[in-house]
Amino acid sequence: MAAMKTLVVDHPLVAHKLTTLRDVRTDSPTFRRLADELVTLLAYEATRDVRVTEATVDTPVAPAHGVRLARPAPLVVPILRAGLGMLDGMTRLLPTAEVGFLGMIRDEGTLKAQTYATRLPEDLSGRQCYVLDPMLATGGTLAAAIELLFARGAEDVTAICLLAAPEGLAYMEKVFAGSEAPVRVVTAALDERLNELGYIVPGLGDAGDRLYGVV
Ligand code: URA
């Protein structure tokens, strides 16, 4: 049985970008650019186990043995709305990945996740999936998204989150404790806690609002 694994990426560039991202004075255009750059750095770590197959190419001098990304291509799944702000940063590193979309919203009263849009291949057998969700807060949305991918046959799922709360990670660990398929969470920081409104403390506020403005 594969327990959930969490990686908090410890790198000065990640910490530097995250600090500016958190700053309440950072405007939306800067926030979008920094989120994009940060995701690319996290994606580098998150794709450490991406499947490859051996390949040989001819250099101008001699044959060279190397690798190429295996088929079927990885599937990247941003969770709308805020996950969209992470998509370009991810596909820059994995340009051949396919992209599916999941629209999920959490009820601010119950903090439970509801799915309002699904645009994913029906059959995900053998697919490695990368879910993009900036804030792992209660874990409800992310766990529901990953369960949906496993229900369609996904082989393993790696979630990339800008920030995580201990409560969210504990919930995910509980949900996926008995999962046969591997689940990994890669994040730039593990914050202190959730507040009574379900916000990560100190966090960065509402990621969707900071990316795209208040709705
Ligand atoms: N979602 C956000 O955008 N921010 C939080 O702090 C928690 C959930």
mmCIF file of N, CA, C and O in Angstrom, residues 4-8 18 22 42 79 82-83 86 106 111 131-146 157-176 183-195 198-208:
data_model
loop_
_atom_site.group_PDB
_atom_site.id
_atom_site.type_symbol
_atom_site.label_atom_id
_atom_site.label_comp_id
_atom_site.label_asym_id
_atom_site.label_seq_id
_atom_site.Cartn_x
_atom_site.Cartn_y
_atom_site.Cartn_z
ATOM 1 N N MET A 4 0.454 8.479 1.474
ATOM 2 C CA MET A 4 0.657 9.775 0.825
ATOM 3 C C MET A 4 2.024 10.353 1.212
ATOM 4 O O MET A 4 2.446 10.219 2.348
ATOM 5 N N LYS A 5 2.664 10.978 0.236
ATOM 6 C CA LYS A 5 3.957 11.606 0.518
ATOM 7 C C LYS A 5 3.837 13.110 0.318
ATOM 8 O O LYS A 5 3.158 13.559 -0.612
ATOM 9 N N THR A 6 4.506 13.856 1.177
ATOM 10 C CA THR A 6 4.487 15.318 1.052
ATOM 11 C C THR A 6 5.913 15.818 0.895
ATOM 12 O O THR A 6 6.803 15.379 1.618
ATOM 13 N N LEU A 7 6.100 16.732 -0.048
ATOM 14 C CA LEU A 7 7.410 17.363 -0.213
ATOM 15 C C LEU A 7 7.251 18.882 -0.090
ATOM 16 O O LEU A 7 6.504 19.492 -0.861
ATOM 17 N N VAL A 8 7.904 19.450 0.919
ATOM 18 C CA VAL A 8 7.941 20.918 1.038
ATOM 19 C C VAL A 8 9.263 21.345 0.412
ATOM 20 O O VAL A 8 10.334 21.004 0.918
ATOM 21 N N LEU A 18 7.870 33.225 -2.892
ATOM 22 C CA LEU A 18 6.699 33.035 -2.034
ATOM 23 C C LEU A 18 6.511 34.226 -1.095
ATOM 24 O O LEU A 18 5.377 34.653 -0.848
ATOM 25 N N ARG A 22 3.103 36.481 -0.898
ATOM 26 C CA ARG A 22 2.291 36.646 0.318
ATOM 27 C C ARG A 22 1.994 38.117 0.601
ATOM 28 O O ARG A 22 0.964 38.437 1.178
ATOM 29 N N LEU A 42 8.317 24.475 -8.624
ATOM 30 C CA LEU A 42 7.709 23.329 -7.929
ATOM 31 C C LEU A 42 7.534 22.157 -8.900
ATOM 32 O O LEU A 42 7.708 20.993 -8.519
ATOM 33 N N ILE A 79 -7.467 23.048 -11.062
ATOM 34 C CA ILE A 79 -8.793 23.172 -10.467
ATOM 35 C C ILE A 79 -9.212 24.630 -10.578
ATOM 36 O O ILE A 79 -8.530 25.528 -10.067
ATOM 37 N N ALA A 82 -8.724 29.177 -9.303
ATOM 38 C CA ALA A 82 -7.374 29.622 -8.977
ATOM 39 C C ALA A 82 -6.281 28.750 -9.607
ATOM 40 O O ALA A 82 -5.197 29.239 -9.908
ATOM 41 N N GLY A 83 -6.570 27.466 -9.837
ATOM 42 C CA GLY A 83 -5.569 26.574 -10.424
ATOM 43 C C GLY A 83 -5.146 27.004 -11.819
ATOM 44 O O GLY A 83 -4.061 26.653 -12.286
ATOM 45 N N MET A 86 -1.879 28.547 -12.394
ATOM 46 C CA MET A 86 -0.691 27.694 -12.282
ATOM 47 C C MET A 86 -0.428 26.912 -13.568
ATOM 48 O O MET A 86 0.580 26.211 -13.680
ATOM 49 N N ARG A 106 -15.775 25.656 -3.090
ATOM 50 C CA ARG A 106 -16.140 25.180 -1.761
ATOM 51 C C ARG A 106 -17.234 26.069 -1.199
ATOM 52 O O ARG A 106 -17.194 27.296 -1.357
ATOM 53 N N LEU A 111 -17.771 24.520 4.007
ATOM 54 C CA LEU A 111 -16.398 24.272 3.545
ATOM 55 C C LEU A 111 -16.290 22.962 2.758
ATOM 56 O O LEU A 111 -15.206 22.431 2.557
ATOM 57 N N VAL A 131 -2.304 17.565 -10.397
ATOM 58 C CA VAL A 131 -3.406 18.468 -10.065
ATOM 59 C C VAL A 131 -2.827 19.792 -9.582
ATOM 60 O O VAL A 131 -1.905 19.811 -8.758
ATOM 61 N N LEU A 132 -3.372 20.886 -10.101
ATOM 62 C CA LEU A 132 -2.892 22.218 -9.710
ATOM 63 C C LEU A 132 -3.953 22.909 -8.869
ATOM 64 O O LEU A 132 -5.069 23.148 -9.332
ATOM 65 N N ASP A 133 -3.623 23.192 -7.628
ATOM 66 C CA ASP A 133 -4.552 23.867 -6.715
ATOM 67 C C ASP A 133 -3.688 24.692 -5.751
ATOM 68 O O ASP A 133 -2.928 24.110 -4.980
ATOM 69 N N PRO A 134 -3.757 26.025 -5.829
ATOM 70 C CA PRO A 134 -2.767 26.812 -5.077
ATOM 71 C C PRO A 134 -2.825 26.631 -3.571
ATOM 72 O O PRO A 134 -1.794 26.654 -2.920
ATOM 73 N N MET A 135 -4.046 26.475 -2.994
ATOM 74 C CA MET A 135 -4.145 26.493 -1.534
ATOM 75 C C MET A 135 -4.704 25.171 -1.012
ATOM 76 O O MET A 135 -5.882 24.872 -1.201
ATOM 77 N N LEU A 136 -3.873 24.387 -0.334
ATOM 78 C CA LEU A 136 -4.368 23.168 0.309
ATOM 79 C C LEU A 136 -4.814 23.581 1.714
ATOM 80 O O LEU A 136 -3.991 23.653 2.623
ATOM 81 N N ALA A 137 -6.095 23.907 1.850
ATOM 82 C CA ALA A 137 -6.607 24.451 3.118
ATOM 83 C C ALA A 137 -7.238 23.326 3.953
ATOM 84 O O ALA A 137 -6.541 22.679 4.728
ATOM 85 N N THR A 138 -8.525 23.033 3.760
ATOM 86 C CA THR A 138 -9.132 21.912 4.506
ATOM 87 C C THR A 138 -8.758 20.580 3.853
ATOM 88 O O THR A 138 -8.836 19.538 4.494
ATOM 89 N N GLY A 139 -8.415 20.611 2.568
ATOM 90 C CA GLY A 139 -8.105 19.391 1.828
ATOM 91 C C GLY A 139 -9.332 18.798 1.148
ATOM 92 O O GLY A 139 -9.219 17.863 0.364
ATOM 93 N N GLY A 140 -10.513 19.359 1.432
ATOM 94 C CA GLY A 140 -11.757 18.798 0.881
ATOM 95 C C GLY A 140 -11.782 18.821 -0.641
ATOM 96 O O GLY A 140 -12.089 17.817 -1.285
ATOM 97 N N THR A 141 -11.438 19.961 -1.230
ATOM 98 C CA THR A 141 -11.472 20.098 -2.694
ATOM 99 C C THR A 141 -10.439 19.181 -3.336
ATOM 100 O O THR A 141 -10.739 18.437 -4.276
ATOM 101 N N LEU A 142 -9.234 19.225 -2.816
ATOM 102 C CA LEU A 142 -8.159 18.446 -3.429
ATOM 103 C C LEU A 142 -8.437 16.946 -3.323
ATOM 104 O O LEU A 142 -8.265 16.205 -4.301
ATOM 105 N N ALA A 143 -8.899 16.499 -2.158
ATOM 106 C CA ALA A 143 -9.193 15.065 -1.988
ATOM 107 C C ALA A 143 -10.296 14.643 -2.949
ATOM 108 O O ALA A 143 -10.203 13.586 -3.591
ATOM 109 N N ALA A 144 -11.331 15.479 -3.100
ATOM 110 C CA ALA A 144 -12.437 15.134 -4.010
ATOM 111 C C ALA A 144 -11.923 15.061 -5.449
ATOM 112 O O ALA A 144 -12.298 14.164 -6.209
ATOM 113 N N ALA A 145 -11.052 15.986 -5.821
ATOM 114 C CA ALA A 145 -10.501 15.992 -7.183
ATOM 115 C C ALA A 145 -9.680 14.722 -7.431
ATOM 116 O O ALA A 145 -9.809 14.066 -8.472
ATOM 117 N N ILE A 146 -8.853 14.355 -6.482
ATOM 118 C CA ILE A 146 -7.983 13.184 -6.663
ATOM 119 C C ILE A 146 -8.824 11.902 -6.693
ATOM 120 O O ILE A 146 -8.567 10.990 -7.499
ATOM 121 N N VAL A 157 -1.215 10.279 -8.661
ATOM 122 C CA VAL A 157 -1.571 11.702 -8.708
ATOM 123 C C VAL A 157 -0.599 12.497 -7.849
ATOM 124 O O VAL A 157 -0.329 12.133 -6.704
ATOM 125 N N THR A 158 -0.068 13.558 -8.439
ATOM 126 C CA THR A 158 0.764 14.504 -7.693
ATOM 127 C C THR A 158 0.040 15.842 -7.684
ATOM 128 O O THR A 158 -0.331 16.351 -8.740
ATOM 129 N N ALA A 159 -0.184 16.381 -6.479
ATOM 130 C CA ALA A 159 -0.823 17.689 -6.369
ATOM 131 C C ALA A 159 0.269 18.728 -6.161
ATOM 132 O O ALA A 159 1.188 18.515 -5.363
ATOM 133 N N ILE A 160 0.168 19.830 -6.903
ATOM 134 C CA ILE A 160 1.109 20.930 -6.712
ATOM 135 C C ILE A 160 0.328 22.094 -6.099
ATOM 136 O O ILE A 160 -0.659 22.554 -6.675
ATOM 137 N N CYS A 161 0.750 22.509 -4.914
ATOM 138 C CA CYS A 161 0.058 23.576 -4.180
ATOM 139 C C CYS A 161 1.093 24.627 -3.802
ATOM 140 O O CYS A 161 2.215 24.272 -3.408
ATOM 141 N N LEU A 162 0.714 25.886 -3.905
ATOM 142 C CA LEU A 162 1.655 26.920 -3.478
ATOM 143 C C LEU A 162 1.849 26.838 -1.966
ATOM 144 O O LEU A 162 2.968 26.909 -1.472
ATOM 145 N N LEU A 163 0.732 26.675 -1.242
ATOM 146 C CA LEU A 163 0.780 26.626 0.220
ATOM 147 C C LEU A 163 -0.090 25.494 0.736
ATOM 148 O O LEU A 163 -1.102 25.155 0.124
ATOM 149 N N ALA A 164 0.296 24.972 1.912
ATOM 150 C CA ALA A 164 -0.521 23.921 2.541
ATOM 151 C C ALA A 164 -0.692 24.240 4.027
ATOM 152 O O ALA A 164 0.196 24.824 4.657
ATOM 153 N N ALA A 165 -1.845 23.840 4.557
ATOM 154 C CA ALA A 165 -2.100 23.948 5.999
ATOM 155 C C ALA A 165 -1.981 22.554 6.609
ATOM 156 O O ALA A 165 -2.331 21.565 5.951
ATOM 157 N N PRO A 166 -1.516 22.457 7.855
ATOM 158 C CA PRO A 166 -1.376 21.137 8.486
ATOM 159 C C PRO A 166 -2.702 20.378 8.518
ATOM 160 O O PRO A 166 -2.726 19.163 8.320
ATOM 161 N N GLU A 167 -3.816 21.116 8.718
ATOM 162 C CA GLU A 167 -5.131 20.463 8.770
ATOM 163 C C GLU A 167 -5.455 19.781 7.433
ATOM 164 O O GLU A 167 -6.014 18.684 7.398
ATOM 165 N N GLY A 168 -5.119 20.451 6.341
ATOM 166 C CA GLY A 168 -5.392 19.917 5.003
ATOM 167 C C GLY A 168 -4.555 18.686 4.715
ATOM 168 O O GLY A 168 -5.036 17.694 4.164
ATOM 169 N N LEU A 169 -3.289 18.750 5.097
ATOM 170 C CA LEU A 169 -2.408 17.595 4.862
ATOM 171 C C LEU A 169 -2.871 16.403 5.694
ATOM 172 O O LEU A 169 -2.887 15.263 5.212
ATOM 173 N N ALA A 170 -3.285 16.669 6.954
ATOM 174 C CA ALA A 170 -3.750 15.579 7.823
ATOM 175 C C ALA A 170 -5.007 14.940 7.226
ATOM 176 O O ALA A 170 -5.142 13.703 7.207
ATOM 177 N N TYR A 171 -5.904 15.771 6.678
ATOM 178 C CA TYR A 171 -7.125 15.234 6.067
ATOM 179 C C TYR A 171 -6.777 14.369 4.855
ATOM 180 O O TYR A 171 -7.295 13.258 4.695
ATOM 181 N N MET A 172 -5.877 14.862 4.022
ATOM 182 C CA MET A 172 -5.472 14.102 2.829
ATOM 183 C C MET A 172 -4.821 12.779 3.229
ATOM 184 O O MET A 172 -5.053 11.743 2.608
ATOM 185 N N GLU A 173 -3.987 12.831 4.259
ATOM 186 C CA GLU A 173 -3.323 11.600 4.707
ATOM 187 C C GLU A 173 -4.359 10.576 5.170
ATOM 188 O O GLU A 173 -4.235 9.385 4.901
ATOM 189 N N LYS A 174 -5.400 11.071 5.839
ATOM 190 C CA LYS A 174 -6.458 10.167 6.313
ATOM 191 C C LYS A 174 -7.218 9.566 5.114
ATOM 192 O O LYS A 174 -7.419 8.359 5.038
ATOM 193 N N VAL A 175 -7.610 10.422 4.176
ATOM 194 C CA VAL A 175 -8.406 9.948 3.032
ATOM 195 C C VAL A 175 -7.620 8.926 2.202
ATOM 196 O O VAL A 175 -8.169 7.925 1.753
ATOM 197 N N PHE A 176 -6.322 9.168 2.007
ATOM 198 C CA PHE A 176 -5.561 8.314 1.089
ATOM 199 C C PHE A 176 -4.658 7.301 1.809
ATOM 200 O O PHE A 176 -3.808 6.677 1.166
ATOM 201 N N VAL A 183 -0.151 8.917 -3.960
ATOM 202 C CA VAL A 183 -0.554 10.326 -3.947
ATOM 203 C C VAL A 183 0.610 11.118 -3.373
ATOM 204 O O VAL A 183 1.169 10.747 -2.336
ATOM 205 N N ARG A 184 0.965 12.206 -4.064
ATOM 206 C CA ARG A 184 2.038 13.072 -3.549
ATOM 207 C C ARG A 184 1.558 14.506 -3.527
ATOM 208 O O ARG A 184 0.785 14.918 -4.406
ATOM 209 N N VAL A 185 2.000 15.248 -2.535
ATOM 210 C CA VAL A 185 1.713 16.682 -2.476
ATOM 211 C C VAL A 185 3.053 17.409 -2.487
ATOM 212 O O VAL A 185 3.941 17.092 -1.691
ATOM 213 N N VAL A 186 3.192 18.347 -3.414
ATOM 214 C CA VAL A 186 4.411 19.159 -3.487
ATOM 215 C C VAL A 186 3.993 20.604 -3.239
ATOM 216 O O VAL A 186 3.075 21.117 -3.890
ATOM 217 N N THR A 187 4.629 21.247 -2.277
ATOM 218 C CA THR A 187 4.220 22.601 -1.903
ATOM 219 C C THR A 187 5.444 23.460 -1.597
ATOM 220 O O THR A 187 6.517 22.934 -1.282
ATOM 221 N N ALA A 188 5.236 24.784 -1.667
ATOM 222 C CA ALA A 188 6.344 25.700 -1.383
ATOM 223 C C ALA A 188 6.493 25.936 0.114
ATOM 224 O O ALA A 188 7.566 26.332 0.560
ATOM 225 N N ALA A 189 5.409 25.739 0.895
ATOM 226 C CA ALA A 189 5.515 25.956 2.343
ATOM 227 C C ALA A 189 4.365 25.295 3.074
ATOM 228 O O ALA A 189 3.259 25.163 2.539
ATOM 229 N N LEU A 190 4.656 24.879 4.284
ATOM 230 C CA LEU A 190 3.626 24.358 5.194
ATOM 231 C C LEU A 190 3.402 25.439 6.239
ATOM 232 O O LEU A 190 4.307 25.741 7.033
ATOM 233 N N ASP A 191 2.203 26.051 6.216
ATOM 234 C CA ASP A 191 1.923 27.180 7.105
ATOM 235 C C ASP A 191 1.454 26.702 8.478
ATOM 236 O O ASP A 191 1.421 25.504 8.757
ATOM 237 N N GLU A 192 1.059 27.695 9.334
ATOM 238 C CA GLU A 192 0.754 27.386 10.738
ATOM 239 C C GLU A 192 -0.553 26.635 10.946
ATOM 240 O O GLU A 192 -0.618 25.639 11.643
ATOM 241 N N ARG A 193 -1.638 27.171 10.322
ATOM 242 C CA ARG A 193 -2.961 26.633 10.654
ATOM 243 C C ARG A 193 -4.006 27.244 9.738
ATOM 244 O O ARG A 193 -3.688 28.124 8.927
ATOM 245 N N LEU A 194 -5.263 26.801 9.922
ATOM 246 C CA LEU A 194 -6.413 27.430 9.270
ATOM 247 C C LEU A 194 -7.100 28.329 10.280
ATOM 248 O O LEU A 194 -7.161 27.974 11.463
ATOM 249 N N ASN A 195 -7.659 29.441 9.818
ATOM 250 C CA ASN A 195 -8.458 30.240 10.762
ATOM 251 C C ASN A 195 -9.923 29.795 10.697
ATOM 252 O O ASN A 195 -10.277 28.873 9.945
ATOM 253 N N GLY A 198 -11.559 29.332 7.402
ATOM 254 C CA GLY A 198 -10.972 28.370 6.471
ATOM 255 C C GLY A 198 -9.823 28.946 5.662
ATOM 256 O O GLY A 198 -9.404 28.344 4.666
ATOM 257 N N TYR A 199 -9.301 30.096 6.056
ATOM 258 C CA TYR A 199 -8.129 30.671 5.372
ATOM 259 C C TYR A 199 -6.842 30.145 6.005
ATOM 260 O O TYR A 199 -6.769 29.944 7.219
ATOM 261 N N ILE A 200 -5.830 29.968 5.170
ATOM 262 C CA ILE A 200 -4.524 29.552 5.676
ATOM 263 C C ILE A 200 -3.857 30.750 6.352
ATOM 264 O O ILE A 200 -3.881 31.860 5.825
ATOM 265 N N VAL A 201 -3.259 30.511 7.543
ATOM 266 C CA VAL A 201 -2.573 31.547 8.329
ATOM 267 C C VAL A 201 -1.079 31.207 8.397
ATOM 268 O O VAL A 201 -0.744 30.074 8.761
ATOM 269 N N PRO A 202 -0.144 32.103 8.008
ATOM 270 C CA PRO A 202 -0.431 33.433 7.494
ATOM 271 C C PRO A 202 -0.914 33.451 6.049
ATOM 272 O O PRO A 202 -1.549 34.411 5.627
ATOM 273 N N GLY A 203 -0.624 32.433 5.269
ATOM 274 C CA GLY A 203 -1.180 32.298 3.926
ATOM 275 C C GLY A 203 -0.861 33.437 2.993
ATOM 276 O O GLY A 203 0.205 34.076 3.093
ATOM 277 N N LEU A 204 -1.781 33.704 2.075
ATOM 278 C CA LEU A 204 -1.634 34.823 1.144
ATOM 279 C C LEU A 204 -2.991 35.413 0.799
ATOM 280 O O LEU A 204 -3.126 36.196 -0.141
ATOM 281 N N GLY A 205 -4.020 35.015 1.557
ATOM 282 C CA GLY A 205 -5.372 35.505 1.268
ATOM 283 C C GLY A 205 -6.076 34.564 0.308
ATOM 284 O O GLY A 205 -5.742 33.376 0.227
ATOM 285 N N ASP A 206 -7.054 35.083 -0.418
ATOM 286 C CA ASP A 206 -7.791 34.278 -1.392
ATOM 287 C C ASP A 206 -7.003 34.264 -2.701
ATOM 288 O O ASP A 206 -6.858 35.294 -3.364
ATOM 289 N N ALA A 207 -6.489 33.091 -3.066
ATOM 290 C CA ALA A 207 -5.600 32.998 -4.230
ATOM 291 C C ALA A 207 -6.328 33.431 -5.510
ATOM 292 O O ALA A 207 -5.760 34.137 -6.342
ATOM 293 N N GLY A 208 -7.574 33.013 -5.666
ATOM 294 C CA GLY A 208 -8.347 33.374 -6.865
ATOM 295 C C GLY A 208 -8.529 34.888 -6.958
ATOM 296 O O GLY A 208 -8.342 35.490 -8.018
#
